[in-house]
mmCIF file of C-alpha atoms and ligand atoms in Angstrom:
data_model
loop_
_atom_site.group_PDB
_atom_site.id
_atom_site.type_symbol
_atom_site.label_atom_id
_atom_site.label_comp_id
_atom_site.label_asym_id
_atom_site.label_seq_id
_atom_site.Cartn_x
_atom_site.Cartn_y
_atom_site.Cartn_z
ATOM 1 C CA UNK A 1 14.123 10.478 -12.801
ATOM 2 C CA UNK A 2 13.737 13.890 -10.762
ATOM 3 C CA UNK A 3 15.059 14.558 -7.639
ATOM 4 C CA UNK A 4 14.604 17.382 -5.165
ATOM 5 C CA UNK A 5 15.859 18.707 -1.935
ATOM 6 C CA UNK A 6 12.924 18.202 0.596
ATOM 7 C CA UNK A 7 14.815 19.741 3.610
ATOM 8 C CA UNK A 8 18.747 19.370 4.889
ATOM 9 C CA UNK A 9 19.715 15.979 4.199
ATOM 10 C CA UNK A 10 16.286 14.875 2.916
ATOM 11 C CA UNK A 11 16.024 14.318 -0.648
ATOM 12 C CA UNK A 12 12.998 13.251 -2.919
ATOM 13 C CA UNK A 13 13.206 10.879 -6.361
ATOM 14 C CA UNK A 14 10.339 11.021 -8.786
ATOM 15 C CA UNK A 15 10.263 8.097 -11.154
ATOM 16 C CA UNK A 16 9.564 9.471 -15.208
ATOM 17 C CA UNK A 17 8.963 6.267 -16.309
ATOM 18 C CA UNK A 18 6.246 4.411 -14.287
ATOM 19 C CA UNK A 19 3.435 5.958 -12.385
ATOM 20 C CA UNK A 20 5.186 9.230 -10.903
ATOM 21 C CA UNK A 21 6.084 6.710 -8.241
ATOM 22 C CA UNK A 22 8.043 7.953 -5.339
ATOM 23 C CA UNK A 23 11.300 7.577 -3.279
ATOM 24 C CA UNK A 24 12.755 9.721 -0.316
ATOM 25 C CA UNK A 25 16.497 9.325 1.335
ATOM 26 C CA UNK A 26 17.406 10.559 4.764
ATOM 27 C CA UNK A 27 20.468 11.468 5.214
ATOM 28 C CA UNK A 28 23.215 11.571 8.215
ATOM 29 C CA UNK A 29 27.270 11.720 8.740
ATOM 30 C CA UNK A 30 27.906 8.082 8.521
ATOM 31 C CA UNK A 31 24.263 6.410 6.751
ATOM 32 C CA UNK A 32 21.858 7.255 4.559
ATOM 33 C CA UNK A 33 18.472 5.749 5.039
ATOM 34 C CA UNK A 34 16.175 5.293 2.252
ATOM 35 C CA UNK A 35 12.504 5.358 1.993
ATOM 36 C CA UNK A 36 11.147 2.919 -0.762
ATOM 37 C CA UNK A 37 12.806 1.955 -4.373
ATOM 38 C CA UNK A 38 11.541 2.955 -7.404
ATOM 39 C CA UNK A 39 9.513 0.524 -9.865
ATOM 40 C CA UNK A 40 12.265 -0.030 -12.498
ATOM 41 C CA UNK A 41 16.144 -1.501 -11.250
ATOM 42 C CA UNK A 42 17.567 1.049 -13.867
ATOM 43 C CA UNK A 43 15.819 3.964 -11.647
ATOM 44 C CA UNK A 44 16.356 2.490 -8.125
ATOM 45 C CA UNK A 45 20.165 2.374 -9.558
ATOM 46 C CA UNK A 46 19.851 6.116 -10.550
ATOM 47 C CA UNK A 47 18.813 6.309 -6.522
ATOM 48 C CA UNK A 48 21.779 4.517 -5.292
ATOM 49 C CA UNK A 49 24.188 6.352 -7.831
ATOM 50 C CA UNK A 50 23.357 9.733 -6.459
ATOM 51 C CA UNK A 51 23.265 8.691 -3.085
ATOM 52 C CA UNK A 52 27.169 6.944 -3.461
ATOM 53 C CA UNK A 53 28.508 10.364 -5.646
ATOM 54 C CA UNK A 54 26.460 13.119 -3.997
ATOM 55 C CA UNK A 55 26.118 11.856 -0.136
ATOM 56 C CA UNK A 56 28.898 9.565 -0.385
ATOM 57 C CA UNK A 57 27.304 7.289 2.607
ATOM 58 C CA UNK A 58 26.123 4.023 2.946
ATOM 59 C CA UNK A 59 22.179 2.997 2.728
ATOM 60 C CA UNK A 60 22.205 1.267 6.193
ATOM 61 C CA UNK A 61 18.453 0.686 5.963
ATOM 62 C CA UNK A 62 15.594 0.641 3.288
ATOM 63 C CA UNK A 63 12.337 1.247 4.412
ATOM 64 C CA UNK A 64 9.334 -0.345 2.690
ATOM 65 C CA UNK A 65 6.134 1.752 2.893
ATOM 66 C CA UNK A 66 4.534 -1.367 2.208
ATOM 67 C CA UNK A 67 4.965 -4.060 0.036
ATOM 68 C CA UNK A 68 3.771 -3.636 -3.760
ATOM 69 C CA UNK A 69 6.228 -3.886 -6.113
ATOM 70 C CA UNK A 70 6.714 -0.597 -7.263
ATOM 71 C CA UNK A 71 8.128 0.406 -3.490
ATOM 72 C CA UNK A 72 9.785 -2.871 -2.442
ATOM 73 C CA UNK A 73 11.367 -4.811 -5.090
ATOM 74 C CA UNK A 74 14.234 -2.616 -5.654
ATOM 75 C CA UNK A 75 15.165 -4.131 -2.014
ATOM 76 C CA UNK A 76 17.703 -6.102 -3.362
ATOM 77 C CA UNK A 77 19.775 -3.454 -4.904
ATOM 78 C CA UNK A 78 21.221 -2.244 -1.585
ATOM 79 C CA UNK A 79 22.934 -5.677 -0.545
ATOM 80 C CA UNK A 80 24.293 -4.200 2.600
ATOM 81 C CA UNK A 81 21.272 -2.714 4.139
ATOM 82 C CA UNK A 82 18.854 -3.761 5.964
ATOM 83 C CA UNK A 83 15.210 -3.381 4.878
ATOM 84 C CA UNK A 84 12.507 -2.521 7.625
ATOM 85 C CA UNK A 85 9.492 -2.453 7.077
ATOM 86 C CA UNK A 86 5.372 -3.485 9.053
ATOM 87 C CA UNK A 87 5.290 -7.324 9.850
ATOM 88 C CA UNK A 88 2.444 -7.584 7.297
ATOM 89 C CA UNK A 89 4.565 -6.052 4.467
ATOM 90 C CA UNK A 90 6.648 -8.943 5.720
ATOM 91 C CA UNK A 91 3.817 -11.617 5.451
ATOM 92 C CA UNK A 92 2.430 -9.970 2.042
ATOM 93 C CA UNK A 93 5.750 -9.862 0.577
ATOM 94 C CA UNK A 94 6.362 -13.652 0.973
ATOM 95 C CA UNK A 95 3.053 -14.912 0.084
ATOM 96 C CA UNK A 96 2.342 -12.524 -2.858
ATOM 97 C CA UNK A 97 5.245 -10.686 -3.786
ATOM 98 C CA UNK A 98 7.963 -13.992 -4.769
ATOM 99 C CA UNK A 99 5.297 -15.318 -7.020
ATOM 100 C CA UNK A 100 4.454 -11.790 -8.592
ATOM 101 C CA UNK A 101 8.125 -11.446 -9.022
ATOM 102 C CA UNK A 102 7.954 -15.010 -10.663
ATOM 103 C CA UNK A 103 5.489 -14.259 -12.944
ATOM 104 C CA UNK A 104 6.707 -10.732 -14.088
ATOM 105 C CA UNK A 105 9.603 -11.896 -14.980
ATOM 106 C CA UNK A 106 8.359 -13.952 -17.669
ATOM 107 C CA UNK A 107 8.135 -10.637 -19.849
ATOM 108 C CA UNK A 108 9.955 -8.303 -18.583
ATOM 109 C CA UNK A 109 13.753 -9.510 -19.156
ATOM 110 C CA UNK A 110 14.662 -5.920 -16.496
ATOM 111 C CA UNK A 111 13.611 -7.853 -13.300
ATOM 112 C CA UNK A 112 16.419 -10.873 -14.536
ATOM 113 C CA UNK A 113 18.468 -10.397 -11.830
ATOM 114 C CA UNK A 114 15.441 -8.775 -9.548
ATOM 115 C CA UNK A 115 14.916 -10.633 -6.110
ATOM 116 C CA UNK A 116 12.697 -10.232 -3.517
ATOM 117 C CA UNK A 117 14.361 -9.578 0.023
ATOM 118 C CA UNK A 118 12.055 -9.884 3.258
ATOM 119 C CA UNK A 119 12.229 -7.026 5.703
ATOM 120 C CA UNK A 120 14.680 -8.267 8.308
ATOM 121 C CA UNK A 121 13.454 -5.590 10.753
ATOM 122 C CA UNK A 122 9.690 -5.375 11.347
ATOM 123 C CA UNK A 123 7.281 -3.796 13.764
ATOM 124 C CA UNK A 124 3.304 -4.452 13.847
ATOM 125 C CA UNK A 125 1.839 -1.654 15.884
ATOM 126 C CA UNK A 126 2.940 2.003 18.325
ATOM 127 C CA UNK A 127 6.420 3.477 16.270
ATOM 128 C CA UNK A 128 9.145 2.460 15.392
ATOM 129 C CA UNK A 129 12.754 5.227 15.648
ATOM 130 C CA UNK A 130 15.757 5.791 13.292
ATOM 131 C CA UNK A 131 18.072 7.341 14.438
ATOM 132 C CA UNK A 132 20.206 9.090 11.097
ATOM 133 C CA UNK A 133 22.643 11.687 12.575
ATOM 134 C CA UNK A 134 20.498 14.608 13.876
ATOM 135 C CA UNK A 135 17.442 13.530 12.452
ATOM 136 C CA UNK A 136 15.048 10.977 13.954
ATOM 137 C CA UNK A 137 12.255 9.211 11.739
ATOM 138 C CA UNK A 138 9.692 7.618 13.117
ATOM 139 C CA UNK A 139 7.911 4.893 11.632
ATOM 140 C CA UNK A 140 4.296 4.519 11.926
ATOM 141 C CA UNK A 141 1.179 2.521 10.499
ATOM 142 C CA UNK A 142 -0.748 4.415 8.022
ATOM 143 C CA UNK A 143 -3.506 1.834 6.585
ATOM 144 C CA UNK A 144 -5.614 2.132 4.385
ATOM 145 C CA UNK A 145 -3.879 1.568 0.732
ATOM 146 C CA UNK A 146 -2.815 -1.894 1.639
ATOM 147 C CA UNK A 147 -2.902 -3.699 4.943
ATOM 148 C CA UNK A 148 0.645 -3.158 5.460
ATOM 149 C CA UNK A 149 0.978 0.465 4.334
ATOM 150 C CA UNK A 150 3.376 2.883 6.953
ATOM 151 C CA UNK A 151 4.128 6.475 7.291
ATOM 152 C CA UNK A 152 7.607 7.746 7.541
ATOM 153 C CA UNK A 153 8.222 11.207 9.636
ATOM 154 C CA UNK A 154 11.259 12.824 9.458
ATOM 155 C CA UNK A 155 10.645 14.415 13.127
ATOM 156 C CA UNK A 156 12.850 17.535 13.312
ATOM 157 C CA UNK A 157 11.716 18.958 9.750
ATOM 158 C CA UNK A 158 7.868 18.307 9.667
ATOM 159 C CA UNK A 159 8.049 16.055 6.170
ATOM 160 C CA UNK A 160 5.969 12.888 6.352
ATOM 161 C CA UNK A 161 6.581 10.091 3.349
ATOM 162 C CA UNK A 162 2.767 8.784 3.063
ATOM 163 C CA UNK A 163 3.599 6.011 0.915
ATOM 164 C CA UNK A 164 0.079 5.465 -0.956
ATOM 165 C CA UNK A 165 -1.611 6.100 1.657
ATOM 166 C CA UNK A 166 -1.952 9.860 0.760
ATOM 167 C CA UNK A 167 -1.621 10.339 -3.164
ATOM 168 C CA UNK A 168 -3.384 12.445 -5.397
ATOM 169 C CA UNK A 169 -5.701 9.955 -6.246
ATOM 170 C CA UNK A 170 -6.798 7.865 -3.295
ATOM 171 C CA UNK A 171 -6.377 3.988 -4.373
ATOM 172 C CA UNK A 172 -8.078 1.463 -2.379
ATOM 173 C CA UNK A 173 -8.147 -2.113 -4.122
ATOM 174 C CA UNK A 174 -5.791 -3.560 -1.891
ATOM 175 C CA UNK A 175 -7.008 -1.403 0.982
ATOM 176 C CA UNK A 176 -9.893 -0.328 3.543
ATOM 177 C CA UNK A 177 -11.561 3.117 2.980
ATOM 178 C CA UNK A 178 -12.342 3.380 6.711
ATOM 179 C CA UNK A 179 -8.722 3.009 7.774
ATOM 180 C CA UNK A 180 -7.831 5.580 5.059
ATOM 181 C CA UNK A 181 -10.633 7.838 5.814
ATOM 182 C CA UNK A 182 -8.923 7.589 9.594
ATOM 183 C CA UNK A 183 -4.798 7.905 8.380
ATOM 184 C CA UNK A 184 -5.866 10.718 6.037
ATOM 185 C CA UNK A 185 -7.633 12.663 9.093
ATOM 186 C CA UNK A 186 -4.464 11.736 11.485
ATOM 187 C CA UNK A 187 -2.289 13.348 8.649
ATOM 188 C CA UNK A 188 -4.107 17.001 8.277
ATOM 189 C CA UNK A 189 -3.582 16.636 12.238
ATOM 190 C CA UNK A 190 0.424 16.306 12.158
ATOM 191 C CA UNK A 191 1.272 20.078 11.892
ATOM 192 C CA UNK A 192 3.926 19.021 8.322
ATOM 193 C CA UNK A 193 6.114 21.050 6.512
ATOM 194 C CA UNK A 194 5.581 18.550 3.157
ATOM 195 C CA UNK A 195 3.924 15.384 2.621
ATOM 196 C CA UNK A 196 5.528 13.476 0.318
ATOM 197 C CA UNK A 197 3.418 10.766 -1.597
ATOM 198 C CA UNK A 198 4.168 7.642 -2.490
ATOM 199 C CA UNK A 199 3.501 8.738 -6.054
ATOM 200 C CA UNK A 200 3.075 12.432 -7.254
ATOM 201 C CA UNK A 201 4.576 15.811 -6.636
ATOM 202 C CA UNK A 202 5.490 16.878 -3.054
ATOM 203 C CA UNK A 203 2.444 19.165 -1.383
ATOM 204 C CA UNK A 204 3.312 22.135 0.989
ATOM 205 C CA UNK A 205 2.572 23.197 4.151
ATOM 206 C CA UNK A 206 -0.253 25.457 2.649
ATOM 207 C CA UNK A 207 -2.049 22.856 0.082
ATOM 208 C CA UNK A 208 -1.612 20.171 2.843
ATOM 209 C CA UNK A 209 -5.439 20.563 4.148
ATOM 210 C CA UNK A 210 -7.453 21.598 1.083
ATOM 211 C CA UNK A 211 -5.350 18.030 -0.754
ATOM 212 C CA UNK A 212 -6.402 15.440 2.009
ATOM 213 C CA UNK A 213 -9.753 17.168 2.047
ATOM 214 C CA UNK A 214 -9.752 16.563 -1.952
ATOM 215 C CA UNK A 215 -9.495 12.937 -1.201
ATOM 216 C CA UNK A 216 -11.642 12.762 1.730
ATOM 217 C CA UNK A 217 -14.535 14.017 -0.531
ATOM 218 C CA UNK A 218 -13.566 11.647 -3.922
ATOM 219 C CA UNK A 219 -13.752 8.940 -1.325
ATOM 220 C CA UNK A 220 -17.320 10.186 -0.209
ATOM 221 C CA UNK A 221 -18.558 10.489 -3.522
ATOM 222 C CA UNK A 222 -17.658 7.186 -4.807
ATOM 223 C CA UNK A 223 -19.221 5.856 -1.629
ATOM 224 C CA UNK A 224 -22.309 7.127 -2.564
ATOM 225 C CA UNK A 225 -22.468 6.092 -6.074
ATOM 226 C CA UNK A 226 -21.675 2.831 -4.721
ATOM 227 C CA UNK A 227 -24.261 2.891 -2.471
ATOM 228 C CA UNK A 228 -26.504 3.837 -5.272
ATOM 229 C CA UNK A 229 -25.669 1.738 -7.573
ATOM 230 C CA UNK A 230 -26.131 -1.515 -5.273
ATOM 231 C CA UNK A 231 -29.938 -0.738 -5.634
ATOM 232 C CA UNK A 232 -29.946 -0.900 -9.470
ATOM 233 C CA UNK A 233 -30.245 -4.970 -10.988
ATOM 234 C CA UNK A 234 -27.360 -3.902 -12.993
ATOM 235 C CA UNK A 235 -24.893 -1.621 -10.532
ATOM 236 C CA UNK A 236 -21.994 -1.982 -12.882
ATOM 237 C CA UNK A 237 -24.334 0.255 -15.788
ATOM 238 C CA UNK A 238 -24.644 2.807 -13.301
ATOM 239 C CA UNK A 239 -21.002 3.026 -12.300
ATOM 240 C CA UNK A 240 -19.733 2.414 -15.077
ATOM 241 C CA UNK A 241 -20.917 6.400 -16.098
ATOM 242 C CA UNK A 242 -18.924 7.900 -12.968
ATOM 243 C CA UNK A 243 -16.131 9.612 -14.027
ATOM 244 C CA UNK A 244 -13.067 10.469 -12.594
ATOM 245 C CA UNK A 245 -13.672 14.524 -12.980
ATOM 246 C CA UNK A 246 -17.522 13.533 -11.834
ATOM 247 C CA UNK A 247 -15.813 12.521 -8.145
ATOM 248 C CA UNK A 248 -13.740 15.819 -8.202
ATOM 249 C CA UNK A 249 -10.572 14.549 -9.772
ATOM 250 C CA UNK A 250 -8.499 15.081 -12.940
ATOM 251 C CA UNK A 251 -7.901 12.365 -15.147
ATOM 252 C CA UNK A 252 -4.380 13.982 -15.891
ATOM 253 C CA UNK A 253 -3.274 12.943 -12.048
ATOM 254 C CA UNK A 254 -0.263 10.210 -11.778
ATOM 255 C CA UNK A 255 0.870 10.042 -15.085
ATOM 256 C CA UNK A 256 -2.557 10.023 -16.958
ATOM 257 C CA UNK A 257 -3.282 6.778 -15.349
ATOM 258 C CA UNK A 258 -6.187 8.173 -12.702
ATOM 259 C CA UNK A 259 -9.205 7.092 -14.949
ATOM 260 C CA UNK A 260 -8.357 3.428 -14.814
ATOM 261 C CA UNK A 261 -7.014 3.646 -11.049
ATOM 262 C CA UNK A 262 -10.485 5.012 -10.601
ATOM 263 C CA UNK A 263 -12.638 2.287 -12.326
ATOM 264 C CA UNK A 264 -11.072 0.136 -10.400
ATOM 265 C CA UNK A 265 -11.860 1.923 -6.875
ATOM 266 C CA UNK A 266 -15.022 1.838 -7.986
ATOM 267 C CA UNK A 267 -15.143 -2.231 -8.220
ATOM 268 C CA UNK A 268 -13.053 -2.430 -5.614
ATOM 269 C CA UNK A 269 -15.590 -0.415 -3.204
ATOM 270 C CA UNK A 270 -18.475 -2.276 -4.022
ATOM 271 C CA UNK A 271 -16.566 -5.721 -3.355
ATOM 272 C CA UNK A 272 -15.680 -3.959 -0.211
ATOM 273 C CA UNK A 273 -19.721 -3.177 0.857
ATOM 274 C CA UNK A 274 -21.613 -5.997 -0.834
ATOM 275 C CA UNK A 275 -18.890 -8.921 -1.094
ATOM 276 C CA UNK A 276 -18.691 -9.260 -4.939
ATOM 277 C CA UNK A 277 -17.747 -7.412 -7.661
ATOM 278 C CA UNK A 278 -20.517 -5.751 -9.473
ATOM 279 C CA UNK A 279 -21.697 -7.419 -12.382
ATOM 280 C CA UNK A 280 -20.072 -6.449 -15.655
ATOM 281 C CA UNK A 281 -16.847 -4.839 -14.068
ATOM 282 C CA UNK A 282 -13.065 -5.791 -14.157
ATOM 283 C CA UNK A 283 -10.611 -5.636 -11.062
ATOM 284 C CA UNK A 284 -6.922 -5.785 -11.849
ATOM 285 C CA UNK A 285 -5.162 -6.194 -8.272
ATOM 286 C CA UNK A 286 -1.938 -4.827 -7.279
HETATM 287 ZN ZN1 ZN B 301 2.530 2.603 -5.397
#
């Protein structure tokens, strides 16, 4: 796992095993407040070691950027805090995320002891404060990734945790592209320091425009192929020759695993138009 010093008190973890997944801590005198766990116990415990030997305070509160598993089901590994996170991630959490859990388990003997714990502080719309010594965070929904997906923005120093809302390749099977289209426009529009996405490398003040534009356009071309490819008998034939790099992205991005996040945005956009998958393709949720 990598970690990094964001700004005072504000510290980034970058997972090396799963997905370049992401997770940030806050800091104050007397709490720490962390943003999202990691996919893997062994890294969330990595987390909660340096946090205990480094900042020597207590987590009082673990945000959930929203509720897929690699962000929220290292929940249980801070016993003592309290988890906050949207009402939906709530909702979502309890009606998909125990049985995921359940099922997971079944072959991968790492989630044994792995539980899920609800948010026991929610919020469903305006923002939500923290209050963590001098800094204040303020919790916000960011759609468009999942139903449930928030942004975290730590005020005073300009750095906004995206979750997956913003990452370097847009993913939308478990979201809406309009209400990303909108939370990516809302974020060029926040005047940050550092946006830190849910998975990836942090981007600076300077990259912040020309990044969200990068994913404003992908998301505009595979609209149109999608649109194009809805007046073929066969759409799937046709979109099954977009590429990754054809839409403007690398197939390198998180962790080498953009090509099949892609194929699947590409299903997953044509459900979203025309109300079925097109013919031929495969759609792995979550
Ligand atoms: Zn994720």
């Amino acid at each position: 796992m990598q970690h990094e010093r964001v700004a005072e008190d504000v510290f980034f973890f970058q997972s090396e095993l799963y997905a370049q997944v992401t997770a940030g801590v806050v800091a104050g005198p007397d709490m720490a407040v962390l943003i999202d766990t990691l996919a893997l116990p062994e890294e969330t415990m990595e987390v909660r070691r340096f946090i205990e030997r480094e900042l020597r305070v207590p987590v009082r509160y673990v945000v959930n950027t929203h509720y897929h598993a690699d962000h929220s089901w290292g929940n249980c590994l801070f016993p003592d805090a309290l988890v906050v996170g949207h009402k939906r991630c709530y909702e979502l959490l309890e009606a998909r995320g125990i049985e995921a859990l359940e099922a997971e388990k079944k072959h991968n003997p790492q989630l044994r002891d792995i539980d899920i714990v609800l948010p026991h502080i929610t919020f469903e719309s305006g923002d939500m404060t923290l209050q963590v010594g001098k800094k204040t965070l303020k919790l916000f929904p960011l759609p468009g990734h999942s139903p449930d997906s928030i942004g975290v923005l730590v005020d005073e120093d300009k750095v906004l945790f995206s979750g997956d809302t913003y990452m370097p390749l847009p993913y939308l099977v478990d979201g809406d592209i309009e209400e990303m289209i909108a939370s990516l426009k809302t974020i060029t529009k926040m005047g940050l320091e550092n946006l830190v996405p849910g998975h990836g490398d942090i981007v600076l003040r300077g990259e912040i425009e020309g990044a969200v534009k990068s994913n404003l356009d992908y998301l505009g071309e595979i609209r149109k192929a999608v649109r194009q490819a809805s007046r073929r008998k066969y759409p799937w034939d046709l979109l099954d020759e977009v590429q990754v790099e054809d839409a403007g992205k690398s197939r390198v991005l998180i962790g080498g695993l953009a090509e099949q996040l892609h194929r699947q945005n590409l299903s997953a956009l044509y459900r979203y138009y025309y109300g079925e998958l097109p013919a031929g393709s495969e759609l792995y949720e979550d």
